[in-house]
């Protein structure tokens, strides 16, 4: 929790496995991909054989079984060598061990023979004297022998931390025989001295001679990271992972770390220049409906005759616009609430005006301004519990759990019988994984108002999360009986069925929800049932074509639905359409509200971009991945 904002799930979108997203619409769908990937060892998102799943911590890698496949000739020896090197590292200093290990690059056909042939280190006086002018007088065999002696002396100097001497000796060895090991060894010296530019120069020279030299790739990646050239470091570590068959856990962790760094760096830049605007109508509707519907304040009813260009008239206009549940309607509402406070003369409705303007500022991602408005609202009218509740959600999203809990306490002190308090406090417990406490508050909300469907739905999901599958299913069956005309019930019941791999039943529920949405809200329907059905077909039958059509349909209805965009990206990626997938991941980042959301989306985008770069720079690795079962599109979804 500490250090990172914690997103608030909205009522309409119920997560089967909650991590950190602003709307629970995001957690529900993204997490299904996550759960499914981890349980089935399928590649949800492939970066050269690495499955990437967005979670609250950033990017998590699930290593597929293909990573552990052995190479035909050297796997046993390599594993024994690995065990021995770990043992050696516990006995000797890291620098000396690195120098010794340089004699065994991954690409050398006979690594052990190279070690055996290493000559005895001679004294300084006995070392061959060679430079650019004299090397031409030596025979090929003499150059090889001189190079071996100079390299051995360089290793000894390195082990003694005489780095400048080692640099000179490796340099002379390179004059005799340009060898990737010599360049990489000299790079190790520059690495110890912190001369990162020279590390890059020498490892690049080594890779020009052997482009699959893993140690040189890792060393250059480390230097790039110190130089804050994160994209280049990410590319090198990724290539290293592929070449090494994903055996090096440290390299895999480096890929994860750098993906987050690259995404955070770009995310801050995007956020700084990002236009503040409302998210998709689906998102806005879901947030607003997470509060129980209440009649307009007295005097602001639709039938009230008010001057349009007055503060109260603009408040009335904003409420009428909200009722349309469309993108244009929400934009007009936001403008009206801004205008209402500019015009003033609101009388008893001033606190309400600050509440509504703060709500729409929050939805635009303007959290600080929103907090100011909601604080003004409770200052003017302490009994307006909804302002405390909304402020609590914002505090939690900013990572301030204590302030959020305090706001709920103040709301309860004002009106202990307001069911919205308990519903939203339950949401706080839910996203923090405190399911028993969440269930108590959802039940309290139901006891105070049995007609609010989302308390029932969330209780059912919470029971499911607690492992009480039978209780959860019973709760949903009661919901269908008591709220048979509400599409959300069928949609989220379908999600639980889908999580249990009851595909046919789940799709039937999604279809019912879609038809109800069409009838009830033809211009502003919730597109989540369409996306859920797409994922069901994707998981059940690998029907990419129909899944894509459903996502495209969702995007026609709600072009700015971030979860539809992200799901489309996943579908394209699974088919190996990496370039097209990248465009959708970048679009998802553009649609994100907060820095955390942007970083999550960019992590996918950067992983996709790196995959393309690896494919372009190391075409031979793409075919190797196919042989490992972790090709560019990933294995078939099961």
Coordinates of C-alpha atoms in Angstrom, one line a residue:
X1 CA 0.0 0.0 0.0
X2 CA 2.6 2.5 1.0
X3 CA 4.2 4.5 -1.7
X4 CA 1.8 3.7 -4.5
X5 CA -1.8 5.0 -4.9
X6 CA -4.4 2.4 -4.3
X7 CA -7.2 2.5 -6.9
X8 CA -10.8 2.4 -5.9
X9 CA -13.1 -0.2 -7.5
X10 CA -16.5 1.1 -8.7
X11 CA -19.7 -0.6 -7.9
X12 CA -20.5 -1.9 -11.3
X13 CA -17.3 -3.8 -11.9
X14 CA -16.6 -6.7 -9.6
X15 CA -13.2 -8.2 -9.4
X16 CA -12.6 -11.9 -9.1
X17 CA -8.9 -11.1 -8.2
X18 CA -8.4 -7.5 -7.2
X19 CA -5.1 -5.7 -7.8
X20 CA -4.6 -2.0 -8.2
X21 CA -6.6 -0.2 -10.9
X22 CA -8.8 2.8 -10.6
X23 CA -12.0 1.1 -11.6
X24 CA -13.0 -2.4 -10.7
X25 CA -14.0 -2.7 -14.4
X26 CA -10.3 -2.9 -15.0
X27 CA -9.4 -5.3 -12.3
X28 CA -12.2 -7.7 -13.2
X29 CA -11.1 -8.2 -16.8
X30 CA -7.3 -7.8 -16.5
X31 CA -7.2 -10.1 -13.5
X32 CA -9.1 -12.8 -15.3
X33 CA -6.3 -12.8 -17.8
X34 CA -3.8 -12.9 -14.9
X35 CA -5.4 -15.8 -13.1
X36 CA -5.9 -17.8 -16.2
X37 CA -2.2 -17.3 -17.2
X38 CA -0.8 -18.3 -13.9
X39 CA -3.0 -21.4 -13.5
X40 CA -2.7 -22.7 -17.0
X41 CA 0.9 -21.7 -17.8
X42 CA -0.4 -20.0 -20.9
X43 CA 1.3 -16.9 -22.3
X44 CA -1.0 -14.0 -21.8
X45 CA 1.4 -11.5 -23.0
X46 CA 4.6 -12.5 -24.7
X47 CA 7.8 -10.6 -24.6
X48 CA 10.0 -13.1 -26.4
X49 CA 8.7 -16.0 -24.4
X50 CA 8.0 -14.2 -21.2
X51 CA 4.4 -13.9 -20.0
X52 CA 3.6 -10.5 -18.5
X53 CA 0.7 -10.0 -16.3
X54 CA -0.3 -6.6 -14.9
X55 CA -0.7 -6.5 -11.1
X56 CA -0.6 -4.0 -8.3
X57 CA 3.1 -4.4 -8.1
X58 CA 3.7 -3.6 -11.8
X59 CA 4.6 -6.3 -14.2
X60 CA 4.9 -10.0 -13.1
X61 CA 6.4 -12.7 -15.2
X62 CA 5.1 -16.3 -15.3
X63 CA 7.9 -18.5 -16.6
X64 CA 6.4 -21.0 -19.1
X65 CA 7.5 -24.6 -19.1
X66 CA 9.4 -23.9 -22.3
X67 CA 11.9 -21.9 -20.3
X68 CA 13.1 -25.1 -18.7
X69 CA 13.5 -27.1 -21.8
X70 CA 17.1 -28.3 -22.2
X71 CA 19.4 -27.6 -25.1
X72 CA 20.6 -30.8 -26.9
X73 CA 24.3 -30.8 -26.1
X74 CA 25.3 -28.7 -23.2
X75 CA 22.4 -28.6 -20.7
X76 CA 23.8 -31.0 -18.1
X77 CA 27.2 -29.5 -18.2
X78 CA 25.8 -26.0 -18.0
X79 CA 23.7 -26.8 -15.0
X80 CA 26.7 -28.5 -13.2
X81 CA 28.8 -25.4 -14.1
X82 CA 26.1 -23.2 -12.7
X83 CA 26.0 -25.0 -9.4
X84 CA 29.8 -24.9 -9.2
X85 CA 29.9 -21.2 -9.9
X86 CA 27.5 -20.4 -7.2
X87 CA 29.6 -22.4 -4.8
X88 CA 32.7 -20.6 -5.9
X89 CA 31.1 -17.2 -5.5
X90 CA 30.4 -18.0 -1.9
X91 CA 34.1 -18.7 -1.4
X92 CA 35.7 -15.9 -3.3
X93 CA 35.1 -12.2 -4.0
X94 CA 32.8 -11.5 -6.9
X95 CA 35.3 -9.5 -8.9
X96 CA 37.9 -12.3 -9.0
X97 CA 35.2 -14.9 -9.8
X98 CA 33.9 -12.8 -12.7
X99 CA 37.4 -12.6 -14.2
X100 CA 37.8 -16.4 -13.9
X101 CA 34.5 -17.0 -15.5
X102 CA 35.3 -14.9 -18.6
X103 CA 37.1 -17.8 -20.0
X104 CA 33.7 -19.6 -20.6
X105 CA 31.3 -17.6 -22.8
X106 CA 28.1 -19.2 -23.6
X107 CA 28.9 -19.3 -27.3
X108 CA 32.2 -21.1 -26.9
X109 CA 31.9 -24.6 -28.2
X110 CA 34.3 -26.2 -25.7
X111 CA 34.4 -24.0 -22.6
X112 CA 36.2 -26.5 -20.4
X113 CA 39.1 -26.9 -22.9
X114 CA 39.6 -23.2 -22.9
X115 CA 40.1 -23.2 -19.2
X116 CA 42.5 -26.2 -19.4
X117 CA 44.6 -24.4 -22.1
X118 CA 45.0 -21.2 -20.1
X119 CA 48.7 -20.9 -19.7
X120 CA 50.5 -20.3 -16.4
X121 CA 50.7 -16.7 -15.5
X122 CA 54.3 -15.4 -16.1
X123 CA 56.1 -12.6 -14.2
X124 CA 55.9 -9.1 -15.5
X125 CA 59.4 -9.3 -17.0
X126 CA 58.5 -12.5 -18.8
X127 CA 55.3 -11.1 -20.4
X128 CA 55.5 -10.5 -24.2
X129 CA 55.9 -6.9 -25.1
X130 CA 53.7 -6.0 -28.0
X131 CA 52.0 -3.0 -29.6
X132 CA 50.4 -1.9 -32.8
X133 CA 53.7 -1.5 -34.5
X134 CA 55.3 -4.8 -33.5
X135 CA 52.3 -7.2 -33.8
X136 CA 52.6 -7.4 -37.5
X137 CA 56.0 -9.1 -37.2
X138 CA 54.4 -12.0 -35.2
X139 CA 53.2 -15.3 -36.7
X140 CA 49.5 -16.3 -36.2
X141 CA 50.5 -18.9 -33.6
X142 CA 52.7 -16.4 -31.8
X143 CA 49.9 -13.9 -31.6
X144 CA 47.6 -16.6 -30.2
X145 CA 50.1 -17.6 -27.6
X146 CA 50.9 -14.0 -26.6
X147 CA 47.2 -13.2 -26.4
X148 CA 46.6 -16.1 -24.0
X149 CA 49.5 -15.1 -21.8
X150 CA 48.4 -11.5 -21.6
X151 CA 44.8 -12.4 -20.9
X152 CA 45.9 -14.7 -18.0
X153 CA 48.0 -11.9 -16.6
X154 CA 45.0 -9.6 -17.0
X155 CA 42.8 -12.0 -15.1
X156 CA 45.4 -12.1 -12.3
X157 CA 45.5 -8.3 -12.1
X158 CA 41.8 -8.1 -12.1
X159 CA 41.6 -10.6 -9.3
X160 CA 44.0 -8.3 -7.3
X161 CA 41.8 -5.3 -8.2
X162 CA 44.6 -3.7 -10.2
X163 CA 42.1 -2.7 -12.8
X164 CA 44.2 -0.2 -14.7
X165 CA 46.9 -2.8 -15.1
X166 CA 44.4 -5.4 -16.2
X167 CA 42.9 -2.9 -18.7
X168 CA 46.4 -2.5 -20.3
X169 CA 47.0 -6.2 -20.4
X170 CA 43.6 -7.0 -22.0
X171 CA 44.3 -4.2 -24.4
X172 CA 47.5 -5.8 -25.5
X173 CA 45.8 -9.2 -25.8
X174 CA 43.2 -7.6 -28.1
X175 CA 46.1 -6.2 -30.3
X176 CA 47.3 -9.8 -30.7
X177 CA 43.9 -11.4 -31.2
X178 CA 40.6 -9.5 -31.2
X179 CA 38.5 -11.8 -29.1
X180 CA 35.0 -11.2 -27.5
X181 CA 36.3 -12.5 -24.2
X182 CA 39.1 -10.0 -24.0
X183 CA 36.8 -7.1 -24.8
X184 CA 34.3 -8.3 -22.2
X185 CA 37.1 -8.8 -19.6
X186 CA 38.3 -5.3 -20.2
X187 CA 34.7 -4.1 -19.9
X188 CA 34.6 -5.8 -16.5
X189 CA 37.5 -3.6 -15.4
X190 CA 35.7 -0.4 -16.6
X191 CA 32.6 -1.7 -14.8
X192 CA 34.6 -1.9 -11.6
X193 CA 35.8 1.6 -12.1
X194 CA 32.3 2.9 -13.0
X195 CA 33.3 4.1 -16.5
X196 CA 30.0 3.1 -18.0
X197 CA 30.6 4.6 -21.5
X198 CA 33.7 2.5 -21.9
X199 CA 31.8 -0.6 -20.7
X200 CA 29.4 0.0 -23.5
X201 CA 32.2 0.5 -26.0
X202 CA 34.0 -2.8 -25.1
X203 CA 30.9 -4.9 -24.8
X204 CA 29.6 -3.6 -28.1
X205 CA 32.9 -4.6 -29.6
X206 CA 32.6 -8.1 -28.0
X207 CA 29.1 -8.5 -29.4
X208 CA 30.2 -7.5 -32.8
X209 CA 32.4 -10.6 -32.8
X210 CA 29.8 -12.8 -31.0
X211 CA 26.3 -11.4 -31.0
X212 CA 25.0 -14.2 -28.6
X213 CA 27.7 -13.5 -25.9
X214 CA 25.4 -13.5 -22.9
X215 CA 27.9 -12.1 -20.4
X216 CA 28.7 -9.2 -22.7
X217 CA 25.0 -8.5 -23.2
X218 CA 24.3 -8.5 -19.4
X219 CA 27.3 -6.3 -18.8
X220 CA 26.3 -3.8 -21.4
X221 CA 22.7 -3.8 -20.1
X222 CA 24.0 -3.0 -16.7
X223 CA 26.0 -0.1 -18.1
X224 CA 23.1 1.2 -20.1
X225 CA 21.0 1.1 -16.9
X226 CA 23.6 3.2 -15.0
X227 CA 23.6 5.6 -17.9
X228 CA 19.8 5.7 -17.6
X229 CA 19.4 4.4 -21.1
X230 CA 16.7 2.1 -20.0
X231 CA 15.2 1.1 -23.3
X232 CA 18.5 -0.1 -24.5
X233 CA 19.2 -2.0 -21.3
X234 CA 15.8 -3.6 -21.5
X235 CA 16.6 -4.8 -25.1
X236 CA 19.9 -6.4 -24.0
X237 CA 18.5 -8.1 -21.0
X238 CA 15.6 -9.5 -23.0
X239 CA 18.0 -10.9 -25.7
X240 CA 20.2 -12.4 -22.9
X241 CA 17.2 -14.2 -21.4
X242 CA 16.3 -15.7 -24.8
X243 CA 19.8 -16.8 -25.6
X244 CA 20.3 -18.3 -22.1
X245 CA 17.0 -20.2 -22.4
X246 CA 15.5 -18.2 -19.5
X247 CA 17.7 -20.0 -17.0
X248 CA 19.1 -16.8 -15.4
X249 CA 16.5 -15.6 -12.9
X250 CA 18.5 -12.4 -12.3
X251 CA 18.3 -11.4 -15.9
X252 CA 14.6 -12.1 -16.0
X253 CA 14.2 -9.9 -12.9
X254 CA 16.2 -7.2 -14.6
X255 CA 13.7 -7.3 -17.5
X256 CA 10.9 -6.8 -15.1
X257 CA 12.6 -4.0 -13.3
X258 CA 13.5 -2.2 -16.5
X259 CA 10.1 -2.5 -17.9
X260 CA 8.7 -0.7 -14.9
X261 CA 11.5 2.0 -15.1
X262 CA 10.9 2.6 -18.8
X263 CA 7.1 2.8 -18.3
X264 CA 7.5 5.1 -15.3
X265 CA 9.8 7.5 -17.1
X266 CA 7.5 7.7 -20.1
X267 CA 4.4 7.8 -17.9
X268 CA 5.5 10.9 -16.1
X269 CA 6.1 12.6 -19.4
X270 CA 2.7 11.6 -20.7
X271 CA 0.9 12.6 -17.5
X272 CA 2.6 16.1 -17.5
X273 CA 1.3 16.8 -21.0
X274 CA -2.0 14.9 -20.7
X275 CA -5.2 16.8 -21.3
X276 CA -7.5 16.5 -18.3
X277 CA -10.8 15.0 -19.6
X278 CA -13.4 12.6 -18.5
X279 CA -12.8 8.8 -19.0
X280 CA -15.2 6.7 -21.0
X281 CA -18.9 6.9 -20.4
X282 CA -18.8 3.3 -19.2
X283 CA -16.4 4.3 -16.5
X284 CA -18.3 7.4 -15.5
X285 CA -21.6 5.6 -15.4
X286 CA -20.2 2.9 -13.2
X287 CA -18.7 5.3 -10.7
X288 CA -21.8 7.5 -10.4
X289 CA -24.0 4.4 -10.0
X290 CA -21.9 3.2 -7.1
X291 CA -24.0 5.6 -5.1
X292 CA -27.6 5.0 -4.5
X293 CA -29.9 7.0 -6.7
X294 CA -31.4 10.0 -4.9
X295 CA -33.9 12.6 -6.1
X296 CA -32.6 16.0 -7.2
X297 CA -32.4 18.5 -4.3
X298 CA -35.6 20.4 -3.7
X299 CA -35.8 23.3 -6.1
X300 CA -33.5 21.6 -8.7
X301 CA -36.0 19.1 -10.1
X302 CA -36.3 18.9 -13.8
X303 CA -39.8 20.5 -13.6
X304 CA -38.5 23.5 -11.6
X305 CA -38.5 26.8 -13.6
X306 CA -35.0 28.2 -13.3
X307 CA -33.1 30.8 -15.3
X308 CA -30.7 28.9 -17.5
X309 CA -27.9 31.3 -17.0
X310 CA -27.9 31.2 -13.2
X311 CA -26.0 29.1 -10.7
X312 CA -29.1 27.0 -9.8
X313 CA -30.1 26.8 -13.4
X314 CA -26.7 25.3 -14.3
X315 CA -26.9 22.8 -11.4
X316 CA -30.3 21.7 -12.8
X317 CA -28.8 21.4 -16.3
X318 CA -25.9 19.3 -15.0
X319 CA -28.3 16.9 -13.3
X320 CA -30.4 16.6 -16.5
X321 CA -27.2 15.9 -18.5
X322 CA -26.1 13.2 -16.2
X323 CA -29.3 11.3 -16.6
X324 CA -28.5 10.8 -20.3
X325 CA -25.6 8.5 -19.4
X326 CA -23.7 9.4 -22.6
X327 CA -20.3 10.9 -23.2
X328 CA -21.7 14.2 -24.4
X329 CA -24.1 14.2 -21.5
X330 CA -21.3 13.8 -19.0
X331 CA -19.2 16.5 -20.7
X332 CA -22.1 18.9 -20.5
X333 CA -22.7 18.1 -16.9
X334 CA -19.0 18.8 -16.0
X335 CA -19.2 22.2 -17.8
X336 CA -22.5 23.0 -16.0
X337 CA -21.2 22.3 -12.5
X338 CA -18.1 24.4 -13.3
X339 CA -20.3 27.2 -14.5
X340 CA -22.7 27.0 -11.6
X341 CA -20.0 27.8 -9.1
X342 CA -18.7 30.6 -11.3
X343 CA -22.2 32.2 -11.4
X344 CA -22.7 31.7 -7.7
X345 CA -25.9 32.7 -5.8
X346 CA -26.5 29.0 -5.0
X347 CA -28.0 29.4 -1.5
X348 CA -28.5 26.1 0.2
X349 CA -27.2 24.3 -2.8
X350 CA -23.6 25.5 -2.6
X351 CA -22.4 22.5 -0.8
X352 CA -24.1 20.2 -3.4
X353 CA -22.4 22.2 -6.2
X354 CA -19.0 21.7 -4.7
X355 CA -19.8 18.0 -4.3
X356 CA -20.7 17.6 -7.9
X357 CA -17.8 19.7 -9.3
X358 CA -15.4 17.7 -7.1
X359 CA -16.9 14.5 -8.4
X360 CA -16.2 15.4 -12.0
X361 CA -12.8 16.8 -11.2
X362 CA -12.0 13.4 -9.6
X363 CA -13.2 11.6 -12.7
X364 CA -10.9 13.8 -14.8
X365 CA -7.9 12.8 -12.6
X366 CA -7.7 16.2 -10.9
X367 CA -7.5 14.7 -7.4
X368 CA -6.1 17.6 -5.5
X369 CA -8.7 20.1 -6.9
X370 CA -11.4 17.5 -6.2
X371 CA -10.3 17.1 -2.6
X372 CA -10.4 20.9 -2.2
X373 CA -14.0 20.9 -3.5
X374 CA -15.2 18.1 -1.3
X375 CA -13.6 19.6 1.8
X376 CA -15.4 22.8 1.0
X377 CA -18.6 20.8 0.6
X378 CA -18.4 19.2 4.1
X379 CA -17.4 22.5 5.6
X380 CA -20.5 24.1 4.2
X381 CA -22.8 21.2 5.0
X382 CA -21.3 18.6 7.4
X383 CA -24.4 16.4 7.0
X384 CA -23.6 15.7 3.3
X385 CA -22.2 12.2 4.0
X386 CA -21.6 11.6 0.2
X387 CA -18.9 14.2 0.2
X388 CA -17.0 12.3 3.0
X389 CA -17.4 9.0 1.1
X390 CA -16.1 10.4 -2.1
X391 CA -13.2 12.1 -0.3
X392 CA -12.3 8.8 1.4
X393 CA -12.1 7.2 -2.0
X394 CA -9.7 9.8 -3.2
X395 CA -7.6 9.6 -0.1
X396 CA -7.3 5.9 -0.7
X397 CA -6.4 6.3 -4.3
X398 CA -3.6 8.6 -3.2
X399 CA -2.3 6.0 -0.8
X400 CA -3.6 7.6 2.4
X401 CA -5.5 4.9 4.1
X402 CA -5.7 6.6 7.5
X403 CA -7.3 9.7 6.0
X404 CA -9.8 7.5 4.2
X405 CA -10.8 5.6 7.4
X406 CA -11.2 8.9 9.2
X407 CA -13.6 10.2 6.5
X408 CA -15.7 7.1 6.9
X409 CA -15.8 7.7 10.7
X410 CA -16.9 11.3 10.2
X411 CA -19.6 10.2 7.7
X412 CA -20.9 7.6 10.2
X413 CA -21.0 10.3 13.0
X414 CA -23.2 12.4 10.7
X415 CA -25.6 9.6 9.7
X416 CA -24.9 6.0 10.9
X417 CA -27.9 4.8 8.9
X418 CA -26.6 5.9 5.5
X419 CA -26.1 2.6 3.6
X420 CA -23.7 4.2 1.1
X421 CA -21.2 4.6 3.9
X422 CA -21.0 0.8 4.5
X423 CA -21.0 -0.1 0.9
X424 CA -18.0 2.1 0.1
X425 CA -16.2 1.2 3.3
X426 CA -16.7 -2.4 2.2
X427 CA -15.1 -1.5 -1.1
X428 CA -12.1 -0.2 0.9
X429 CA -11.8 -3.5 2.8
X430 CA -12.3 -5.5 -0.4
X431 CA -9.5 -3.9 -2.4
X432 CA -7.2 -4.3 0.6
X433 CA -8.0 -8.0 0.7
X434 CA -9.9 -7.7 4.0
X435 CA -12.8 -9.9 2.8
X436 CA -14.4 -10.8 6.2
X437 CA -14.6 -7.1 7.1
X438 CA -15.9 -6.3 3.6
X439 CA -18.6 -9.0 3.8
X440 CA -19.8 -7.5 7.1
X441 CA -20.1 -4.0 5.6
X442 CA -21.8 -5.2 2.5
X443 CA -24.3 -7.0 4.6
X444 CA -24.9 -3.9 6.8
X445 CA -25.5 -1.9 3.6
X446 CA -28.1 -4.5 2.5
X447 CA -29.8 -4.5 5.9
X448 CA -30.3 -0.7 5.6
X449 CA -31.4 -0.8 2.0
X450 CA -32.2 -4.1 0.3
X451 CA -33.0 -2.5 -3.1
X452 CA -29.4 -1.5 -4.0
X453 CA -28.4 -4.3 -6.3
X454 CA -24.6 -3.7 -6.2
X455 CA -24.4 -4.5 -2.4
X456 CA -25.8 -7.9 -3.2
X457 CA -23.5 -8.4 -6.2
X458 CA -20.4 -7.4 -4.3
X459 CA -21.3 -9.6 -1.3
X460 CA -21.5 -12.5 -3.7
X461 CA -18.1 -11.8 -5.2
X462 CA -16.6 -11.3 -1.7
X463 CA -18.0 -14.7 -0.7
X464 CA -16.4 -16.2 -3.8
X465 CA -13.1 -14.6 -2.9
X466 CA -13.3 -16.1 0.6
X467 CA -13.7 -19.5 -0.9
X468 CA -17.4 -19.9 -0.1
X469 CA -18.4 -20.9 -3.6
X470 CA -21.8 -22.4 -2.7
X471 CA -22.7 -19.2 -0.7
X472 CA -21.6 -17.0 -3.5
X473 CA -23.6 -18.9 -6.1
X474 CA -26.7 -18.9 -3.8
X475 CA -26.3 -15.1 -3.4
X476 CA -26.3 -14.6 -7.2
X477 CA -29.3 -16.9 -7.7
X478 CA -31.2 -14.8 -5.2
X479 CA -30.1 -11.7 -7.1
X480 CA -31.4 -13.0 -10.4
X481 CA -34.7 -13.9 -8.6
X482 CA -35.1 -10.5 -7.0
X483 CA -33.5 -8.3 -9.7
X484 CA -34.3 -10.2 -12.8
X485 CA -34.4 -7.0 -15.0
X486 CA -31.0 -5.7 -14.0
X487 CA -28.3 -6.6 -16.6
X488 CA -25.4 -6.2 -14.1
X489 CA -26.6 -9.3 -12.2
X490 CA -26.2 -11.5 -15.2
X491 CA -22.9 -10.0 -16.3
X492 CA -21.2 -10.6 -12.9
X493 CA -22.8 -13.9 -12.4
X494 CA -21.4 -14.8 -15.8
X495 CA -17.9 -13.7 -14.6
X496 CA -18.0 -16.1 -11.7
X497 CA -19.1 -18.9 -14.0
X498 CA -16.4 -18.0 -16.4
X499 CA -13.8 -18.2 -13.6
X500 CA -15.1 -21.8 -12.9
X501 CA -14.7 -22.5 -16.7
X502 CA -18.4 -23.0 -17.1
X503 CA -18.1 -21.4 -20.5
X504 CA -21.5 -22.1 -22.0
X505 CA -23.4 -21.0 -18.9
X506 CA -21.3 -17.9 -18.7
X507 CA -21.9 -16.9 -22.3
X508 CA -25.6 -17.3 -21.8
X509 CA -25.5 -14.9 -18.9
X510 CA -23.4 -12.4 -20.9
X511 CA -25.9 -12.6 -23.8
X512 CA -28.8 -11.9 -21.5
X513 CA -26.9 -8.9 -20.1
X514 CA -26.2 -7.5 -23.6
X515 CA -29.8 -7.8 -24.7
X516 CA -31.0 -6.0 -21.5
X517 CA -28.4 -3.3 -22.0
X518 CA -29.6 -2.7 -25.5
X519 CA -33.2 -2.4 -24.5
X520 CA -32.6 -0.2 -21.5
X521 CA -29.8 2.1 -22.7
X522 CA -29.4 1.9 -26.5
X523 CA -27.3 5.0 -26.6
X524 CA -25.2 4.5 -23.5
X525 CA -25.1 0.8 -22.9
X526 CA -22.5 -0.8 -20.6
X527 CA -20.0 -2.6 -22.9
X528 CA -18.5 -4.9 -20.3
X529 CA -20.8 -7.9 -21.1
X530 CA -19.6 -7.7 -24.7
X531 CA -15.9 -7.7 -23.5
X532 CA -16.6 -10.6 -21.1
X533 CA -18.2 -12.6 -23.9
X534 CA -15.2 -11.9 -26.1
X535 CA -12.9 -13.3 -23.3
X536 CA -15.1 -16.3 -22.8
X537 CA -14.9 -17.2 -26.5
X538 CA -11.2 -16.5 -26.4
X539 CA -10.6 -18.9 -23.5
X540 CA -13.0 -21.6 -24.5
X541 CA -12.7 -21.9 -28.2
X542 CA -9.8 -19.7 -29.1
X543 CA -12.3 -18.0 -31.4
X544 CA -10.1 -14.9 -32.1
X545 CA -12.2 -13.7 -34.9
X546 CA -15.5 -13.5 -33.0
X547 CA -13.7 -12.1 -29.9
X548 CA -12.2 -9.3 -32.0
X549 CA -15.6 -8.5 -33.5
X550 CA -17.1 -8.2 -30.0
X551 CA -14.3 -5.9 -28.8
X552 CA -14.6 -3.8 -32.0
X553 CA -18.4 -3.5 -31.3
X554 CA -17.7 -2.4 -27.8
X555 CA -15.3 0.3 -29.1
X556 CA -17.9 1.6 -31.6
X557 CA -20.3 2.0 -28.7
X558 CA -17.7 3.4 -26.3
X559 CA -14.5 4.5 -28.2
X560 CA -12.7 5.4 -25.1
X561 CA -13.3 2.3 -23.1
X562 CA -9.8 1.5 -21.9
X563 CA -10.5 -2.1 -21.0
X564 CA -11.9 -2.8 -24.5
X565 CA -8.8 -1.3 -26.0
X566 CA -6.5 -3.4 -23.7
X567 CA -8.4 -6.6 -24.3
X568 CA -8.2 -6.0 -28.1
X569 CA -4.4 -5.6 -27.7
X570 CA -4.2 -8.9 -25.9
X571 CA -6.2 -10.7 -28.6
X572 CA -4.0 -9.3 -31.3
X573 CA -0.8 -10.3 -29.4
X574 CA -2.0 -13.8 -29.0
X575 CA -2.2 -14.1 -32.8
X576 CA 1.3 -12.8 -33.2
X577 CA 0.0 -9.4 -34.6
X578 CA 2.6 -7.6 -32.5
X579 CA 2.7 -4.3 -34.4
X580 CA -1.1 -3.9 -34.2
X581 CA -1.1 -4.9 -30.6
X582 CA 1.4 -2.2 -29.8
X583 CA -0.9 0.5 -31.2
X584 CA -3.7 -0.7 -28.9
X585 CA -1.4 -0.8 -25.8
X586 CA -0.3 2.8 -26.5
X587 CA -3.9 3.8 -26.9
X588 CA -4.7 2.2 -23.5
X589 CA -2.0 4.4 -22.0
X590 CA -3.5 7.5 -23.6
X591 CA -6.9 6.6 -22.1
X592 CA -5.6 6.0 -18.6
X593 CA -6.6 8.5 -15.8
X594 CA -3.8 8.2 -13.3
X595 CA 0.0 7.7 -13.3
X596 CA -0.4 4.1 -12.0
X597 CA -2.8 3.2 -14.8
X598 CA -0.5 4.8 -17.4
X599 CA 2.5 2.9 -16.1
X600 CA 0.6 -0.4 -16.2
X601 CA -0.5 0.2 -19.8
X602 CA 3.0 1.4 -20.8
X603 CA 4.6 -1.7 -19.3
X604 CA 2.6 -3.7 -21.9
X605 CA 3.5 -1.3 -24.6
X606 CA 7.2 -1.3 -23.8
X607 CA 7.3 -5.1 -23.6
X608 CA 5.7 -5.3 -27.0
X609 CA 8.0 -2.7 -28.5
X610 CA 11.0 -4.6 -27.1
X611 CA 9.7 -7.8 -28.6
X612 CA 9.6 -6.1 -32.0
X613 CA 13.1 -4.8 -31.6
X614 CA 14.5 -8.2 -30.5
X615 CA 12.8 -9.7 -33.6
X616 CA 14.4 -7.1 -35.8
X617 CA 17.9 -7.1 -34.2
X618 CA 18.2 -10.9 -33.6
X619 CA 16.0 -12.6 -36.2
X620 CA 17.5 -16.0 -35.3
X621 CA 16.1 -15.7 -31.8
X622 CA 12.5 -15.6 -33.1
X623 CA 12.8 -19.0 -34.7
X624 CA 14.5 -20.3 -31.5
X625 CA 11.6 -19.2 -29.4
X626 CA 9.2 -20.9 -31.8
X627 CA 11.1 -24.1 -31.1
X628 CA 10.9 -23.5 -27.4
X629 CA 7.1 -23.2 -27.5
X630 CA 7.2 -19.5 -26.6
X631 CA 7.0 -17.8 -29.9
X632 CA 6.1 -14.3 -30.7
X633 CA 2.4 -15.0 -30.4
X634 CA 2.6 -17.4 -27.5
X635 CA 1.3 -20.9 -27.4
X636 CA -2.4 -21.5 -28.2
X637 CA -4.7 -20.4 -25.4
X638 CA -6.1 -23.3 -23.4

